[in-house]
Coordinates of C-alpha atoms in Angstrom, one line a residue:
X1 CA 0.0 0.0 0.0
X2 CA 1.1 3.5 -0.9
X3 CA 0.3 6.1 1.9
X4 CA 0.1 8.9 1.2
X5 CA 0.1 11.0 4.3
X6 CA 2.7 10.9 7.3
X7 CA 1.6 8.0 9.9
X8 CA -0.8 6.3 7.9
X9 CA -0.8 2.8 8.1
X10 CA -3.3 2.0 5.3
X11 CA -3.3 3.9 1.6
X12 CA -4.2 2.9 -2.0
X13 CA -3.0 0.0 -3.7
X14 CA 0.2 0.0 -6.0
X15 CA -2.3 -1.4 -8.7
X16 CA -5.4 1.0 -8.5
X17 CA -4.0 3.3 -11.2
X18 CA -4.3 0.7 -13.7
X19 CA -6.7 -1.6 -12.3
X20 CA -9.4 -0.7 -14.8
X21 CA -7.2 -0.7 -17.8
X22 CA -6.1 -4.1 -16.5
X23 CA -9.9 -4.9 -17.0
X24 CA -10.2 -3.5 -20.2
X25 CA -7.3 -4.9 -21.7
X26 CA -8.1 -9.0 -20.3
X27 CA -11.9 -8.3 -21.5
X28 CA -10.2 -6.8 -25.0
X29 CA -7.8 -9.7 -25.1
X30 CA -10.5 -12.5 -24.5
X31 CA -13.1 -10.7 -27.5
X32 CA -10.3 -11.2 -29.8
X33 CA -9.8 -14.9 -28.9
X34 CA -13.1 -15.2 -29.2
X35 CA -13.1 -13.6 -33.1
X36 CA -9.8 -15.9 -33.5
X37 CA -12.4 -19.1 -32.7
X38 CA -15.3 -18.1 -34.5
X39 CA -13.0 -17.4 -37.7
X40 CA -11.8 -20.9 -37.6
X41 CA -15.0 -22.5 -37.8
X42 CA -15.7 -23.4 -41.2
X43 CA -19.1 -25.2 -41.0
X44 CA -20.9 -26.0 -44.5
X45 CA -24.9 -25.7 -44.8
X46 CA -27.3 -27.8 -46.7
X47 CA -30.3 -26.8 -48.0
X48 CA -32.7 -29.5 -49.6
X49 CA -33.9 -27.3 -52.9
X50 CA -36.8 -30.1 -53.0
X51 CA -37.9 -30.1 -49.4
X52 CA -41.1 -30.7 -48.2
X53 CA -41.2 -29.0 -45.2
X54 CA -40.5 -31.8 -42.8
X55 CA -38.1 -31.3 -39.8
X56 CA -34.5 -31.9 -41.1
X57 CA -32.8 -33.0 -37.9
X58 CA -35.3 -35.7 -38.1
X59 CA -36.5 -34.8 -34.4
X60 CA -32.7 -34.5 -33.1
X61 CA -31.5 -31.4 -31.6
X62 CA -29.7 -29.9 -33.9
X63 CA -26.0 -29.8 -34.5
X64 CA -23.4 -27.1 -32.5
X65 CA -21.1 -25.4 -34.3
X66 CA -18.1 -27.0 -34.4
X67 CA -15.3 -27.2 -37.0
X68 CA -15.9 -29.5 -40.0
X69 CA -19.5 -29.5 -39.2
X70 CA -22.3 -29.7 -42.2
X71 CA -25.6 -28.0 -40.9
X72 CA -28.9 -29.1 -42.8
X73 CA -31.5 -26.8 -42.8
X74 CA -35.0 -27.3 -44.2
X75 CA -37.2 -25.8 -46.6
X76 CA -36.8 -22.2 -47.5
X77 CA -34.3 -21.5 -44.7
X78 CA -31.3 -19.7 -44.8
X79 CA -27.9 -18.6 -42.4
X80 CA -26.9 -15.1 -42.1
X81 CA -23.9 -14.0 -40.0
X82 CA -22.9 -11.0 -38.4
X83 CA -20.1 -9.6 -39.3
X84 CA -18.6 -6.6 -37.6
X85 CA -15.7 -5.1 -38.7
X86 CA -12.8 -6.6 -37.5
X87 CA -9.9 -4.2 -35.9
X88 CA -6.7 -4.1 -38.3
X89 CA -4.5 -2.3 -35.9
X90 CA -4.8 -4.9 -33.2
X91 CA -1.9 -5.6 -32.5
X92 CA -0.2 -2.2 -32.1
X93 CA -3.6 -1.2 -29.5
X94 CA -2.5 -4.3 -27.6
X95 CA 1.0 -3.0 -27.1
X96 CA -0.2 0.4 -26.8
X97 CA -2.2 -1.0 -23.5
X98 CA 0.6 -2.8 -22.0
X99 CA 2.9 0.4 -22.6
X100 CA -0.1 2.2 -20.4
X101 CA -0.4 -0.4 -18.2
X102 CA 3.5 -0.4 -17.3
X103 CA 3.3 3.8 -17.2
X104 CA 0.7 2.7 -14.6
X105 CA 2.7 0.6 -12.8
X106 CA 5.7 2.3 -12.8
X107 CA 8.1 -0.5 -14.5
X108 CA 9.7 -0.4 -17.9
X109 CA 7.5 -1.7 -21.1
X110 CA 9.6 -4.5 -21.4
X111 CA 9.2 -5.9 -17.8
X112 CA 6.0 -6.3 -18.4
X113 CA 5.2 -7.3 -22.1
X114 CA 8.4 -9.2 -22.0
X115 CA 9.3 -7.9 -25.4
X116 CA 12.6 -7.0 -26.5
X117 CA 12.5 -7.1 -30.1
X118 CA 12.8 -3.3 -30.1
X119 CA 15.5 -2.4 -26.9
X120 CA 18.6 -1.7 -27.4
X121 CA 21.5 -0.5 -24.9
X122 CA 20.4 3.0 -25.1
X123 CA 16.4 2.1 -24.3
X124 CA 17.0 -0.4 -21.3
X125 CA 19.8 2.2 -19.9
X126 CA 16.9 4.9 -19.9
X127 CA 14.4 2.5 -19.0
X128 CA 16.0 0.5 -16.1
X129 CA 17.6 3.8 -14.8
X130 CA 14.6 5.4 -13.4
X131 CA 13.3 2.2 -12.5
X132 CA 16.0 1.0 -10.2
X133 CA 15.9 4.4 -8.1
X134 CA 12.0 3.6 -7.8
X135 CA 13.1 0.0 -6.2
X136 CA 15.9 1.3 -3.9
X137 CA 13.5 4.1 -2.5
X138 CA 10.9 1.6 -1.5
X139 CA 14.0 -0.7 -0.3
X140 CA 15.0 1.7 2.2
X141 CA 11.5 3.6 2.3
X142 CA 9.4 0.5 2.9
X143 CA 10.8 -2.4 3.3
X144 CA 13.9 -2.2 5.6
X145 CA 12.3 0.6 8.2
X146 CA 8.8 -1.3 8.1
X147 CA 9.8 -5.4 7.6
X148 CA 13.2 -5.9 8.0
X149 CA 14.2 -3.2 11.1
X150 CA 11.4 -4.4 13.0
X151 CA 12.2 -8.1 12.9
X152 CA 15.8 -7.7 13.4
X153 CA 15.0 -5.8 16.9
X154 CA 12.6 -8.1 17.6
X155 CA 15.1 -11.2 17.1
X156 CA 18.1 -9.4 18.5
X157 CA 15.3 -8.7 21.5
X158 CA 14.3 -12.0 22.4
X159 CA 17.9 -13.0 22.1
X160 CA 19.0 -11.4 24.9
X161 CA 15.7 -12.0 26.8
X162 CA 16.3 -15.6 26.6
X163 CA 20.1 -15.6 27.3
X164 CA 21.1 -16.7 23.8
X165 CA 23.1 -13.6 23.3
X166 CA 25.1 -12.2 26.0
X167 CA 25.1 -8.4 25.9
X168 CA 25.8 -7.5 29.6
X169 CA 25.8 -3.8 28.4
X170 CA 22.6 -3.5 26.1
X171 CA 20.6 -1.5 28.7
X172 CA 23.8 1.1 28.3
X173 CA 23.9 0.8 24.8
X174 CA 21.1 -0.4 23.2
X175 CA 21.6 1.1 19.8
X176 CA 24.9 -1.3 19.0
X177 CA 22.7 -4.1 19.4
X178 CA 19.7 -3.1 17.2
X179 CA 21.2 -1.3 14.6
X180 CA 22.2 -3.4 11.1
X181 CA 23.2 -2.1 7.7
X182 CA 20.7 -3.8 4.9
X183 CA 22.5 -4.2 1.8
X184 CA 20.5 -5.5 -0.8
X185 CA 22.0 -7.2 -3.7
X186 CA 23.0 -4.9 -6.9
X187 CA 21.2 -5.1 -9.7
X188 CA 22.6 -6.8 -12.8
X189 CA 24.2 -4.6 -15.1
X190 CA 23.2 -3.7 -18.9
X191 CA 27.0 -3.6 -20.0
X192 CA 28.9 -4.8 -16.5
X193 CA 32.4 -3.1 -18.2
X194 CA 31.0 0.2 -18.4
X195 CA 30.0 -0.4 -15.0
X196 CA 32.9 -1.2 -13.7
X197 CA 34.7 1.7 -15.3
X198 CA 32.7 4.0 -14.2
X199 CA 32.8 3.1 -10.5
X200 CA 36.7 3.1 -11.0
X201 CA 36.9 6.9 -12.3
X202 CA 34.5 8.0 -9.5
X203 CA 37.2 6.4 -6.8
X204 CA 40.0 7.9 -9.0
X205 CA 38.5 11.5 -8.6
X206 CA 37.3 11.2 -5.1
X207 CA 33.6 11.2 -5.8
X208 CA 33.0 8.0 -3.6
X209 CA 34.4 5.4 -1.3
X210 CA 35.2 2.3 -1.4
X211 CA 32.8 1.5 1.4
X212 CA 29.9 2.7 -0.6
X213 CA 31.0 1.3 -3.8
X214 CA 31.1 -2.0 -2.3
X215 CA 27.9 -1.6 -0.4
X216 CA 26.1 -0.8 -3.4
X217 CA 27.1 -4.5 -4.9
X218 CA 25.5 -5.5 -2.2
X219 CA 28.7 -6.7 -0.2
X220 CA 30.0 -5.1 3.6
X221 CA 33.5 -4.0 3.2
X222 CA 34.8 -6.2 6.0
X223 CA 33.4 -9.5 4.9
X224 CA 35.2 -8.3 1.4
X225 CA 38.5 -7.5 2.7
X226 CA 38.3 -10.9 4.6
X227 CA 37.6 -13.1 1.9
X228 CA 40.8 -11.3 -0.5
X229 CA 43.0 -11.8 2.5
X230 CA 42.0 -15.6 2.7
X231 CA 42.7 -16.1 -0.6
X232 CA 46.6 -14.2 -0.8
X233 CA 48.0 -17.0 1.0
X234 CA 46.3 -19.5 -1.6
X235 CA 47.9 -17.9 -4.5
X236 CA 51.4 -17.3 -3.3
X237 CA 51.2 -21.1 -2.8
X238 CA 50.2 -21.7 -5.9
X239 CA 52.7 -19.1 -7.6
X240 CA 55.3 -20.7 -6.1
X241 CA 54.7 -24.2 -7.0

């Protein structure tokens, strides 16, 4: 839920700017499977030139409409269809729709139509760019200070209630206890080289750390720096040999 007022627990849903556009588009989608069916029905009528009158179905019910089927119909009678204009441009007003839908939603139009036959590095770049900022707002926005802040107090909490953690000075200092760093993991890269160059010329010129530049892969500096001194040992060995 999106609130939209300070201390509001409850607001709208994510989904109620496009919910009846959603409704549009499935009830769209269905009426042209529905044409798709009825197109594909070739059924043949017979009509007895010579009739008499008399019931052709011979007091059966008479036949559905089905594909390959052959209708006879009596004396006189004849089959007219409707036939309403069918819409040529259907399948640029379906992708029109999911373009609105994902305005709607807030996502890039490939994420939701799943189609990529017109992207290129320049179009996901733009696309993913704005998109990414939306996710790591509601990250730290939502779900760390509502979900995961909550349940790592709670945890640390009954930890030390119960005697599983020993923290003789937690009523002195409760705050070393229940604070944590949530580091999500980074998002996969368009062109990871680019990337990766770009991070090293903003730690060439000073314009970030190497503590946030690791955070923002998702990794905690120490746990970093532990794992490349763990493996320095391994490949002097190796060199050596």
């Amino acid at each position: 839920m999106k609130a939209s007022a300070p201390g509001q627990i409850r607001g709208a849903s994510w989904l109620a700017p496009i919910i009846l556009s959603a409704n549009d588009f499935d009830q769209y989608a269905d009426a042209l499977l529905m044409s798709a069916k009825v197109a594909a029905m070739h059924s043949g009528f017979i009509v007895n030139v010579n009739g008499t009158g008399t019931d052709p179905y011979d007091g059966a019910d008479s036949p559905s409409m089905e594909p390959g089927t052959l209708v006879r119909l009596g004396m006189g009678d004849d089959v007219k269809f409707n036939s309403p204009a069918q819409l040529q441009q259907a399948d640029a007003f379906l992708k029109h729709n999911l373009r609105q839908l994902a305005a709607g939603l807030g996502l890039p139009d490939h994420l939701v139509s799943g189609d990529l036959s017109g992207a290129n590095y320049s179009s996901l770049r733009a696309g993913l760019l704005p998109f990414r900022q939306r996710v790591e707002q509601i990250q730290y926005g939502v779900l760390v200070p509502q979900f995961l802040a909550p349940v790592w107090r709670a945890v640390i909490e009954h930890g030390i209630l119960s005697g599983q953690i020993d923290a003789p000075d937690f009523e002195q200092n409760p705050r070393a206890y229940l604070s944590a760093d949530f580091l999500p993991p980074k998002p996969l890269q368009v062109d990871p080289e680019k990337d990766v160059a770009a991070t090293r010329a903003e730690l060439e010129l000073g314009l970030t750390s190497r503590r946030k530049a690791v955070a923002e892969r998702g990794w905690a500096l120490e746990d970093l720096d532990a794992e490349l001194a763990a493996e320095k040992p391994l490949e002097q060995k190796d060199s050596k040999e």
